[in-house]
Coordinates of C-alpha atoms and ligand atoms in Angstrom, one line a residue:
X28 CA -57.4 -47.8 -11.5
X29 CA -54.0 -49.7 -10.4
X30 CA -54.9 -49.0 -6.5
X31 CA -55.4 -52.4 -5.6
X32 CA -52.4 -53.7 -6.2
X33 CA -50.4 -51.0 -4.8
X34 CA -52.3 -51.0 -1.4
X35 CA -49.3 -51.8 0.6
X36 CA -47.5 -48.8 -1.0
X37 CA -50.1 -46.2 -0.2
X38 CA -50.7 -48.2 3.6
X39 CA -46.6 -47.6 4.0
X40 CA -47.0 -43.6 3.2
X41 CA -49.8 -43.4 5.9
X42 CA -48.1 -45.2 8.6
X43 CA -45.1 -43.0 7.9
X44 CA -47.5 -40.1 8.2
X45 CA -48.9 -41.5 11.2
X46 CA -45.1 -41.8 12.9
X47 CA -44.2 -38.4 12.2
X48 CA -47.7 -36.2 13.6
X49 CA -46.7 -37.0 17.8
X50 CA -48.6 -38.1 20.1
X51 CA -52.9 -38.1 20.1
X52 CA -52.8 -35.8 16.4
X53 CA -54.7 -36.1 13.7
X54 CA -53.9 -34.9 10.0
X55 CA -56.5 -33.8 7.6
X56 CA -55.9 -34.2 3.2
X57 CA -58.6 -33.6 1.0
X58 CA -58.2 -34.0 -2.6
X59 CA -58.6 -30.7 -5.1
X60 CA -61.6 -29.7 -5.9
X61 CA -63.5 -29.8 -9.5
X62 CA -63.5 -26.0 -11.1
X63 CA -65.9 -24.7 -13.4
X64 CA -64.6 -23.6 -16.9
X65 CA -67.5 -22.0 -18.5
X66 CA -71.7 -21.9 -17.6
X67 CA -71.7 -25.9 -16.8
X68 CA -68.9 -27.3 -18.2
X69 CA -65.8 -28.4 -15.8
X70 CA -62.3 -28.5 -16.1
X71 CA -60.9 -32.1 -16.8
X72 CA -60.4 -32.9 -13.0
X73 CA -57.3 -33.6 -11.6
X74 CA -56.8 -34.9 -8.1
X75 CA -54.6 -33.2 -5.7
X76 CA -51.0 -35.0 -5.5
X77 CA -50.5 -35.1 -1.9
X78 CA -53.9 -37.1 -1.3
X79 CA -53.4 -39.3 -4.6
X80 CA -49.5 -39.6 -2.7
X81 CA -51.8 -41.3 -0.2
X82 CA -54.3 -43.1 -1.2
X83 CA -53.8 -43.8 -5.3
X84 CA -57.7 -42.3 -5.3
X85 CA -58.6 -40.3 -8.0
X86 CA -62.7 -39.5 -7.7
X87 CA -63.4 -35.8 -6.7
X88 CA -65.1 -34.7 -3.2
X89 CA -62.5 -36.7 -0.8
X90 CA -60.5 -36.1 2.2
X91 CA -58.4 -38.1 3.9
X92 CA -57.7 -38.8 7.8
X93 CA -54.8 -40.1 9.2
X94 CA -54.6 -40.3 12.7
X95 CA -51.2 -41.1 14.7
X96 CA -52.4 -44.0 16.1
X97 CA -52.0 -45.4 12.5
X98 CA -55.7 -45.9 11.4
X99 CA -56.9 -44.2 7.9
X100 CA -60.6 -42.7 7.2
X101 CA -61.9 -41.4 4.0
X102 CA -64.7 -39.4 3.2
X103 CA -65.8 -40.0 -0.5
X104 CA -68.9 -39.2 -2.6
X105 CA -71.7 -41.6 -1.7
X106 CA -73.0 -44.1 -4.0
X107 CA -75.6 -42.0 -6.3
X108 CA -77.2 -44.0 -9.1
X109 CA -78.7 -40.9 -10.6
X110 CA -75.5 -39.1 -10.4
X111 CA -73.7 -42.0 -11.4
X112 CA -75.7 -42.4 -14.4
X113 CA -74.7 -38.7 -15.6
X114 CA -71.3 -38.8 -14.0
X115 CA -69.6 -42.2 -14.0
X116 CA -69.0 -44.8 -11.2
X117 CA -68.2 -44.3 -7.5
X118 CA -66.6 -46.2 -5.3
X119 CA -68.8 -45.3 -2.3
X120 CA -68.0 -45.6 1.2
X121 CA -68.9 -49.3 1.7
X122 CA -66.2 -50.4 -0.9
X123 CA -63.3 -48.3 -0.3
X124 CA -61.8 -49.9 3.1
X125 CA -61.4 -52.9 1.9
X126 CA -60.9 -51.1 -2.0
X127 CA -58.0 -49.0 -1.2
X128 CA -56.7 -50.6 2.1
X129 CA -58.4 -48.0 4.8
X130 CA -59.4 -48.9 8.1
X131 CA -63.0 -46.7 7.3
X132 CA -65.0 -45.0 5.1
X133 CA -67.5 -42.5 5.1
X134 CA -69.9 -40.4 2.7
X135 CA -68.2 -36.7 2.4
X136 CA -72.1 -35.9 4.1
X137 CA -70.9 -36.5 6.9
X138 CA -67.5 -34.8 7.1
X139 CA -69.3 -31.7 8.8
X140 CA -70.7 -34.0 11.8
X141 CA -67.8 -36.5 11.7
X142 CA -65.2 -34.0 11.9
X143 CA -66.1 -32.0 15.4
X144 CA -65.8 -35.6 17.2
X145 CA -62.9 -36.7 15.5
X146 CA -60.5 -33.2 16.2
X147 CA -61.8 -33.9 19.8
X148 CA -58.7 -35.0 22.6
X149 CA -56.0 -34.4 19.9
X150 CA -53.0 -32.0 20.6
X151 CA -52.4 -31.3 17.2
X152 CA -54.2 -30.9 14.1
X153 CA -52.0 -30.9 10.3
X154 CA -53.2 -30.3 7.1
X155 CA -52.2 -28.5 4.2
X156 CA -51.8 -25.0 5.0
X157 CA -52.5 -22.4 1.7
X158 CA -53.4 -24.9 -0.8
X159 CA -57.2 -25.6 -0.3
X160 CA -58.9 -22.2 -0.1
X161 CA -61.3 -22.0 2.9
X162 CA -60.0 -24.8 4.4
X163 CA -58.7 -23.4 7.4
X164 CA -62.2 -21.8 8.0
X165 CA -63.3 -25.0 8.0
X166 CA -61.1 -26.2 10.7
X167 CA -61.7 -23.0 12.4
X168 CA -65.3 -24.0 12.4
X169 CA -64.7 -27.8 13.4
X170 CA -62.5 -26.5 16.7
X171 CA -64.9 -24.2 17.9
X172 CA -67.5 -26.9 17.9
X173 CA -65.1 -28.5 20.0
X174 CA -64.2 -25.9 22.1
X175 CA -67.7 -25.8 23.3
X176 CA -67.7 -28.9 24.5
X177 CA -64.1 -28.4 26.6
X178 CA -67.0 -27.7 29.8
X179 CA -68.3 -31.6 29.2
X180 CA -64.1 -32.5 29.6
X181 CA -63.3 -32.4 25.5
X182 CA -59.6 -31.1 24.7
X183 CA -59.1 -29.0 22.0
X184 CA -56.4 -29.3 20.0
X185 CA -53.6 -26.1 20.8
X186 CA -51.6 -26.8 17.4
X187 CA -52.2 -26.7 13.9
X188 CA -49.5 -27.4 11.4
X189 CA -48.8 -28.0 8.0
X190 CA -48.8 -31.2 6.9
X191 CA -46.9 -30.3 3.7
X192 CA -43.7 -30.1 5.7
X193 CA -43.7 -34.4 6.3
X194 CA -44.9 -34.8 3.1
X195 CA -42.9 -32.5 0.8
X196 CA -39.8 -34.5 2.5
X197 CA -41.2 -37.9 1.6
X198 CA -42.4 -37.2 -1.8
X199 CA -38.6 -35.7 -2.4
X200 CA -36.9 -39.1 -2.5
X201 CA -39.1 -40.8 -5.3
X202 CA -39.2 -44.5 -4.3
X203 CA -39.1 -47.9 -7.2
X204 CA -42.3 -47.4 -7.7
X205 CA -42.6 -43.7 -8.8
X206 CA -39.2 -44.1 -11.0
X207 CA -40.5 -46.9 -12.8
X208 CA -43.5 -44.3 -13.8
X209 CA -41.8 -41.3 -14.5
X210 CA -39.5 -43.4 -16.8
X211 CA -42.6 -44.6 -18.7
X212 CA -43.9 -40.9 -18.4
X213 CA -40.1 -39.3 -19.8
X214 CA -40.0 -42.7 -22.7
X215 CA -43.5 -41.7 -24.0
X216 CA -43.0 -37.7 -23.8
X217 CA -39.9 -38.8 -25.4
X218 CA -41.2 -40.2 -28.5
X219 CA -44.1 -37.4 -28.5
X220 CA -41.0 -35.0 -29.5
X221 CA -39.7 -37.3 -32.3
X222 CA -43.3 -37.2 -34.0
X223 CA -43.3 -33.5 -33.3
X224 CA -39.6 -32.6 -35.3
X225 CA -40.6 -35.2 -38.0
X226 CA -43.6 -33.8 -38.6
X227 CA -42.3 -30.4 -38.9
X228 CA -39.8 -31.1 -41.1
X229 CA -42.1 -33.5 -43.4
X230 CA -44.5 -30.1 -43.8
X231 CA -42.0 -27.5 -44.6
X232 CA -40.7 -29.9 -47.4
X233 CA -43.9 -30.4 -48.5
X234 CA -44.3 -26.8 -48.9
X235 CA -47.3 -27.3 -45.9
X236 CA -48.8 -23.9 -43.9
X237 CA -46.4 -24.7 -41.0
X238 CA -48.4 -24.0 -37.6
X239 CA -47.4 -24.0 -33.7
X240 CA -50.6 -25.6 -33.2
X241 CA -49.9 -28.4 -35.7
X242 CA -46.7 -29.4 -33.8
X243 CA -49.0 -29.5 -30.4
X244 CA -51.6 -31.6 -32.2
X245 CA -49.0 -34.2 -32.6
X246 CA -47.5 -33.9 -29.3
X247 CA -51.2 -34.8 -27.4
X248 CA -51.7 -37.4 -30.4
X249 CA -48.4 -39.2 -28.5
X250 CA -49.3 -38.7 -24.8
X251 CA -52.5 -39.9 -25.6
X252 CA -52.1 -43.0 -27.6
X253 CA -49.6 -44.3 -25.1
X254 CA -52.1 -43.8 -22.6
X255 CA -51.5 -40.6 -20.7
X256 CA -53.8 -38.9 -18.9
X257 CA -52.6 -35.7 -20.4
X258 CA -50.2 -32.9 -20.7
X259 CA -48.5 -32.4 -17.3
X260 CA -48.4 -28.7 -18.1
X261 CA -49.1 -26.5 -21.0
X262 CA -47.2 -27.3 -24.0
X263 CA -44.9 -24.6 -25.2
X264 CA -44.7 -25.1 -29.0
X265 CA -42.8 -22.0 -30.2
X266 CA -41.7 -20.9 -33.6
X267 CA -38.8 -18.5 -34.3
X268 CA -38.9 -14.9 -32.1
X269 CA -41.8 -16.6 -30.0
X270 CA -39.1 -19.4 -28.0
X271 CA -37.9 -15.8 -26.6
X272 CA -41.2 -15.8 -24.5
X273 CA -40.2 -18.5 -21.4
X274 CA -43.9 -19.5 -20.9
X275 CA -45.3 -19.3 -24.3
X276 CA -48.1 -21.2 -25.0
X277 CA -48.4 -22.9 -28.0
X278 CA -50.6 -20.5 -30.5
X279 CA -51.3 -20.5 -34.0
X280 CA -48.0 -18.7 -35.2
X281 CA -46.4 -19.7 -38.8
X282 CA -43.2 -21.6 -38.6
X283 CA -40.8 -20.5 -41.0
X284 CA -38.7 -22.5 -43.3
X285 CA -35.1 -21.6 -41.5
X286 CA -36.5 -20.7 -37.5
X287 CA -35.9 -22.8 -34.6
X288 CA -39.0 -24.6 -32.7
X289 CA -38.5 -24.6 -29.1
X290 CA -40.8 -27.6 -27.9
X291 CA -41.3 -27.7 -24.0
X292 CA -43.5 -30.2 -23.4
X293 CA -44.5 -33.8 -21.1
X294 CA -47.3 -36.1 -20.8
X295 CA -48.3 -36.7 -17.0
X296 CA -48.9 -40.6 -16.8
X297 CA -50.7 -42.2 -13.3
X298 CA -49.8 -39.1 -11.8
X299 CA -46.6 -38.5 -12.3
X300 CA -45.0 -35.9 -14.7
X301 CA -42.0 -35.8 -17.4
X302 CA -40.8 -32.4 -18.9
X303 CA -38.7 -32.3 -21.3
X304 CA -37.4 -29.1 -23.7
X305 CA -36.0 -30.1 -27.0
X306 CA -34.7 -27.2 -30.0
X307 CA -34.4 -28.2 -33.5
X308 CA -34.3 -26.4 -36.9
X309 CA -38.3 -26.5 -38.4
X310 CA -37.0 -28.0 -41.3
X311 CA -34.2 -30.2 -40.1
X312 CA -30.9 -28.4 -40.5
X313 CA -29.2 -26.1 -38.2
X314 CA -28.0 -22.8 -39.8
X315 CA -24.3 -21.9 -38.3
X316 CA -25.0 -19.2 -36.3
X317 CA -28.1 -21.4 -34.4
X318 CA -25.7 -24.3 -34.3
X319 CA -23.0 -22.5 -32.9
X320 CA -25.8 -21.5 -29.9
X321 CA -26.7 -25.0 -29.9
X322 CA -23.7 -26.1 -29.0
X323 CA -23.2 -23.7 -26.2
X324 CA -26.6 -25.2 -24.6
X325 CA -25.6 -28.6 -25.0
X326 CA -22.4 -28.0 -23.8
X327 CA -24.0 -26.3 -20.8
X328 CA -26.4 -29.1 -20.3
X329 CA -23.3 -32.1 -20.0
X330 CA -21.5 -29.7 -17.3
X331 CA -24.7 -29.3 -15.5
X332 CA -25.6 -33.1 -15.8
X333 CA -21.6 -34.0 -14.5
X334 CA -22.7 -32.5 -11.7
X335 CA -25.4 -33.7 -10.7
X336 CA -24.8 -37.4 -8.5
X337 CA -25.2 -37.9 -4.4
X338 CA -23.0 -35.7 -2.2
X339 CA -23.3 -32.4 -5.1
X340 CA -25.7 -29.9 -4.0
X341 CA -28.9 -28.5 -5.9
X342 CA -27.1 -25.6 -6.8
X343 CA -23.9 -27.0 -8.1
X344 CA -25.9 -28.0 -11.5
X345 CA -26.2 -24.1 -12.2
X346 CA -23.4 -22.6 -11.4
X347 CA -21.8 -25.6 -14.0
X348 CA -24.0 -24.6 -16.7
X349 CA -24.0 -20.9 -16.1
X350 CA -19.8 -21.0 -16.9
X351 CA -20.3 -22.5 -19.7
X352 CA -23.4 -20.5 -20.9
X353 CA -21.3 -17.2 -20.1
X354 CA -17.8 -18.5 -21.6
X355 CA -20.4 -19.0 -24.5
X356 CA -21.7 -15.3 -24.6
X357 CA -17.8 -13.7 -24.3
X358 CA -16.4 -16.2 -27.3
X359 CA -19.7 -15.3 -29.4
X360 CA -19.7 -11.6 -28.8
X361 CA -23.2 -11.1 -26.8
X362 CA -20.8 -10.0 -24.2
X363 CA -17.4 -8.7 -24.4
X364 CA -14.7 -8.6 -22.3
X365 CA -14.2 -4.7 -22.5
X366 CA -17.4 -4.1 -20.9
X367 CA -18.2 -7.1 -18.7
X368 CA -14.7 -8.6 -17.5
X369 CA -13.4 -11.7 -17.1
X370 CA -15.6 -15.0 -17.2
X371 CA -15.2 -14.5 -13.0
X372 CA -17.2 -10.9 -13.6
X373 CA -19.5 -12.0 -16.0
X374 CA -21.2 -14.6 -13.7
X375 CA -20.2 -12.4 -10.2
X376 CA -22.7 -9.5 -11.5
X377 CA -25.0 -11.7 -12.9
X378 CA -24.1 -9.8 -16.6
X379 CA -25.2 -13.4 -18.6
X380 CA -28.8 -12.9 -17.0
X381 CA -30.5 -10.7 -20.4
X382 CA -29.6 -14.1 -21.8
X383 CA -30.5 -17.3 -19.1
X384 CA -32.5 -15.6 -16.6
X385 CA -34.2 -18.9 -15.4
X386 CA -32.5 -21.8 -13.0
X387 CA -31.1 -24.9 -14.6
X388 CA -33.6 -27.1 -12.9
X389 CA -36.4 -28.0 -10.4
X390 CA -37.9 -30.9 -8.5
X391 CA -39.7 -33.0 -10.6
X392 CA -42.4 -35.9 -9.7
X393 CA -46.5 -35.4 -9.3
X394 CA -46.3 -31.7 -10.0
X395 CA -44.0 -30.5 -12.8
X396 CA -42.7 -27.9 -10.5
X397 CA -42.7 -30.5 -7.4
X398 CA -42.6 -29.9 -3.7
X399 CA -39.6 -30.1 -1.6
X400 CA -37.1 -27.5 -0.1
X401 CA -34.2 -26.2 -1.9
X402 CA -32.2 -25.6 0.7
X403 CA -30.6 -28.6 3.2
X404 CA -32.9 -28.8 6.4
X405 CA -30.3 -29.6 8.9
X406 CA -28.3 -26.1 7.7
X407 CA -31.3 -24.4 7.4
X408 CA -29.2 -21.8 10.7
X409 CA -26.2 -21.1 8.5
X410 CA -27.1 -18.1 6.1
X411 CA -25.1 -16.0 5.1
X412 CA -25.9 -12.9 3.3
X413 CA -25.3 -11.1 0.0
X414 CA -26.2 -8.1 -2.1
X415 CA -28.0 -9.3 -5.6
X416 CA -25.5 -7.4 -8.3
X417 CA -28.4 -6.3 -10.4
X418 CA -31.6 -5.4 -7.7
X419 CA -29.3 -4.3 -4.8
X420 CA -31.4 -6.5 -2.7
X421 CA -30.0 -8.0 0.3
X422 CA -30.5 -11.6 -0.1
X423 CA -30.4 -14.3 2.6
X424 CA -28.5 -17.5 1.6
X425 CA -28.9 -21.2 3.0
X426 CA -26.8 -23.8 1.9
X427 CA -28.4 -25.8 -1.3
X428 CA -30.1 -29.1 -0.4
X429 CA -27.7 -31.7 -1.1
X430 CA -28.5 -34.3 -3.9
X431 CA -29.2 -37.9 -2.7
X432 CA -30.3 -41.2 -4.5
X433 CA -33.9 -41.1 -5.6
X434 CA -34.3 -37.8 -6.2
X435 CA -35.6 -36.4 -9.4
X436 CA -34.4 -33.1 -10.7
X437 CA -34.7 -31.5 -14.3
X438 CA -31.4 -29.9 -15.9
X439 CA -32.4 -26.9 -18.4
X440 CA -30.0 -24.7 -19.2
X441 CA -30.7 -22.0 -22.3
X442 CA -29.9 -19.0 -24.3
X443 CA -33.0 -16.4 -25.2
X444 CA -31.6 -13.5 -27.6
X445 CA -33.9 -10.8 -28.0
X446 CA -32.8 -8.1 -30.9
X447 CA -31.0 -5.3 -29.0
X448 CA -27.8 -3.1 -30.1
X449 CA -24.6 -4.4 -30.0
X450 CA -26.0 -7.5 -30.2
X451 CA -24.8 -9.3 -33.1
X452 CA -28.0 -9.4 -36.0
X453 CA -26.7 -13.4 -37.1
X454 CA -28.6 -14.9 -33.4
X455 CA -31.2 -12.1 -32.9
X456 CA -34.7 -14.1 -31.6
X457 CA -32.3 -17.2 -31.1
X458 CA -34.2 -19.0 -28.4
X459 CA -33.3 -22.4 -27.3
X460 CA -33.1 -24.5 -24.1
X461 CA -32.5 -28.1 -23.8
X462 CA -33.8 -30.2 -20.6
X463 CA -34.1 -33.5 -19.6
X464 CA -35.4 -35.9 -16.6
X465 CA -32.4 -36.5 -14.1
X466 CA -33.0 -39.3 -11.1
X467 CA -30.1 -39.5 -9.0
X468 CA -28.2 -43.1 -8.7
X469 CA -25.4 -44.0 -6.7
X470 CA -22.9 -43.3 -9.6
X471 CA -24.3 -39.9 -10.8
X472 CA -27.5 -39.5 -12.5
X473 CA -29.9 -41.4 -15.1
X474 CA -31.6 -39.2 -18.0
X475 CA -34.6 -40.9 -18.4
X476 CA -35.6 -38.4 -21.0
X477 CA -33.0 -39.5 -23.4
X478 CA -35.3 -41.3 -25.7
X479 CA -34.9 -38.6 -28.2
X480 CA -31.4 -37.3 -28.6
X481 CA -29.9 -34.1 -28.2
X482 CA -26.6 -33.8 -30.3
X483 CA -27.3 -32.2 -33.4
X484 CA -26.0 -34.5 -35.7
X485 CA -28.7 -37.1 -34.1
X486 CA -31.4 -34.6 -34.4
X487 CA -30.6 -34.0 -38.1
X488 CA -30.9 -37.3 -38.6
X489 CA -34.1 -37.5 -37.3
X490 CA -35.4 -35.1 -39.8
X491 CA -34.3 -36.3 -42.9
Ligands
LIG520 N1 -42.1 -26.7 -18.4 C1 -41.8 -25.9 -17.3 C2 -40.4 -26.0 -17.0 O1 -39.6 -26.4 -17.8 O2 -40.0 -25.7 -15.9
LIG521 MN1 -40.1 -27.7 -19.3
LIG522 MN1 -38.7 -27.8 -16.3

């Protein structure tokens, strides 16, 4: 565990916590809970990010307080030597103040007795609203026993709120700390993809049974040996017709000598995730008509990363790659000026979407998808409205957050062709996307994915 040396981290997240609940409030995180897989077997646990934001604590069966006077209690598992002996260590409630910097700890026995006393006299209750299921019965449950004491004098809290809204804003600017991981996280997913193209390549020379799962085997092989904790999300390892499918899994399909592999995949390291999409030929040469997509991607991807640096907005990454992805489709034929238009129609009705129906990016950071508004909080009044080209809907429009230092974005544009007429046969079940890890500097923006290249010559090189 690296909590002790990063106490004064975790104590600075609280106190900022603390600052921002008002007046006599109190704020309630527990951690995620373990789920079963199967009869008695568990799912690898995984904390929940918001508490581990908090407190760098990864056992199961924890919440954290955080009160606004600035104090921090935990409830963990009590020390259990049986349990301990079938389980592994615990920190137990007499260690952890002093462990992980807390004013006081408690066994998570006593959360059901504590818990009535300590909501008592507070104006305001936070925690995190839809993410723990029952947990708002809970509280329910904890104020009434509180409100039957209002006759003895007790005040009962009159607010709850979500304590996502402090914290999403927080975690949205990634301090030194969390880059310094999340570059370690992108470096090792980085190398994970090398092993992954190499090995693919090596096996269709060798005249090997080519596999998805092989190519995933190799992938975890990476994470782990560099000392991930593991994936950060399902790896997509996808052969041919299959990088079509946006959230395939990697399966047990045959990769041909001649199809593209569409590899989306990041190890999570300390917490943090990296998420990075790389295309390549299985058997390390592009054909013309998948380099000529390529290129269109790639190109797609550098107008996407020019835009992104301080002062751009969210969007502005998008609608960069989204010309260049539809100038792509009119000069390649998947869509012709006779029936869509000008470049200024084609993206106005949205007539590139059979194509790139995703966004070019997301918050990164704990979660793959992470937290954090899309839209700029202090225009959140100006909308505007317009009517989507291809549902009719009426959407609402805010203005896009605007992109500041520290904040860490992924930029993913592709090009999914699925056979359909008047599409020309030479790219049918061309799938390909190509996404790195983007932290915003003062000058523009850092790819911290860049460990394996994108250029084609580069990646040909790779596989040779
Ligand atoms: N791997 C999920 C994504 O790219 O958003
Ligand atoms: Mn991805
Ligand atoms: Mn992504």
């Amino acid at each position: 565990m690296n909590t002790i040396q990063h106490h004064a981290i975790y104590a600075q997240r609280r106190s900022r916590v603390a600052a921002a609940l008002g007046k006599e409030s109190i704020a309630i995180i527990p951690t995620a809970p373990e789920h079963a897989r199967n009869r008695d077997t568990g799912y690898l646990y995984r904390h929940d990010s918001y508490f581990y934001y908090l407190t760098g604590f990864t056992e199961p069966g924890a919440t954290l307080l955080i009160e606004s006077s600035g104090a921090s209690t935990l409830f963990c598992q009590p020390k259990d030597t049986e349990r301990e002996i079938w389980d592994g260590y615990r920190l137990g409630p007499d260690a952890a103040p002093e462990f992980l910097g807390l004013q006081a700890a408690h066994a998570n026995t006593e959360l059901a007795t504590q818990l009535p006393k300590l909501l008592e006299n507070r104006a305001t209750v936070w925690y995190p609203f839809a993410i723990h299921p029952g947990l708002e019965t809970q509280v329910d449950g904890w104020l009434k026993q509180v409100r039957a004491r209002v006759r003895y004098g007790a005040l009962c809290p009159e607010s709850q709120r979500d304590v996502c809204s402090i914290l999403d804003e927080m975690r949205l600017i990634k301090d030194a700390h969390e880059i310094d991981i999340m570059r370690k996280a992108a470096a090792i997913s980085a190398k994970a993809h090398i092993r992954a193209m190499q090995i693919s390549a090596r096996m269709l020379k060798d005249g090997q049974d080519l596999r998805e799962y092989h190519l995933d085997a190799e992938l975890l092989h990476e994470f782990r040996r560099n000392g991930s904790e593991y994936p950060a999300y399902g790896s997509i390892v996808a052969g041919g017709a299959n990088a079509c499918v946006l959230h395939y899994q990697a399966g047990d399909a045959k990769i041909n000598n001649g199809d593209l592999v569409l590899i989306d995949a990041g190890c999570e390291l300390h917490g943090y995730a990296s998420d990075i999409t790389r295309t390549f030929p299985a058997n390390g040469k592009f054909t013309a008509p998948q380099r000529e997509m390529y290129e269109i991607v790639l190109a797609a991807q550098e107008a996407a990363v020019a835009a992104t640096k301080p002062g751009m907005r969210f969007i502005d990454p998008h609608e960069a790659a989204v010309k260049v992805l539809a100038q792509g489709m009119l000069d390649t034929g998947l869509l012709t000026h006779d029936k869509h238009g000008s470049l200024q129609d084609v993206i106005e009705n949205r007539a590139y979407f059979p194509y790139y129906m995703h966004r070019t990016g997301h918050w990164l950071g704990m979660d793959v998808h992470d937290c954090g508004g899309y839209n700029e909080l202090s225009e959140l009044d100006k909308t505007t409205e317009r009517k989507d080209p291809l549902s009719g809907e009426l959407i609402k429009n805010r203005p896009s957050r605007i992109l500041r230092e520290g904040m860490v974005l992924t930029i993913e544009p592709g090009i999914y062709i699925r056979p359909a007429a008047g599409v020309p046969e030479k790219f049918h079940n061309i799938g390909i996307r190509i996404e790195d890890d983007a932290v915003v500097n003062a000058k523009g923006c850092e790819l911290m994915s860049r460990g394996v290249p994108v250029d084609v010559i580069s990646l040909e090189q790779l596989m040779v």
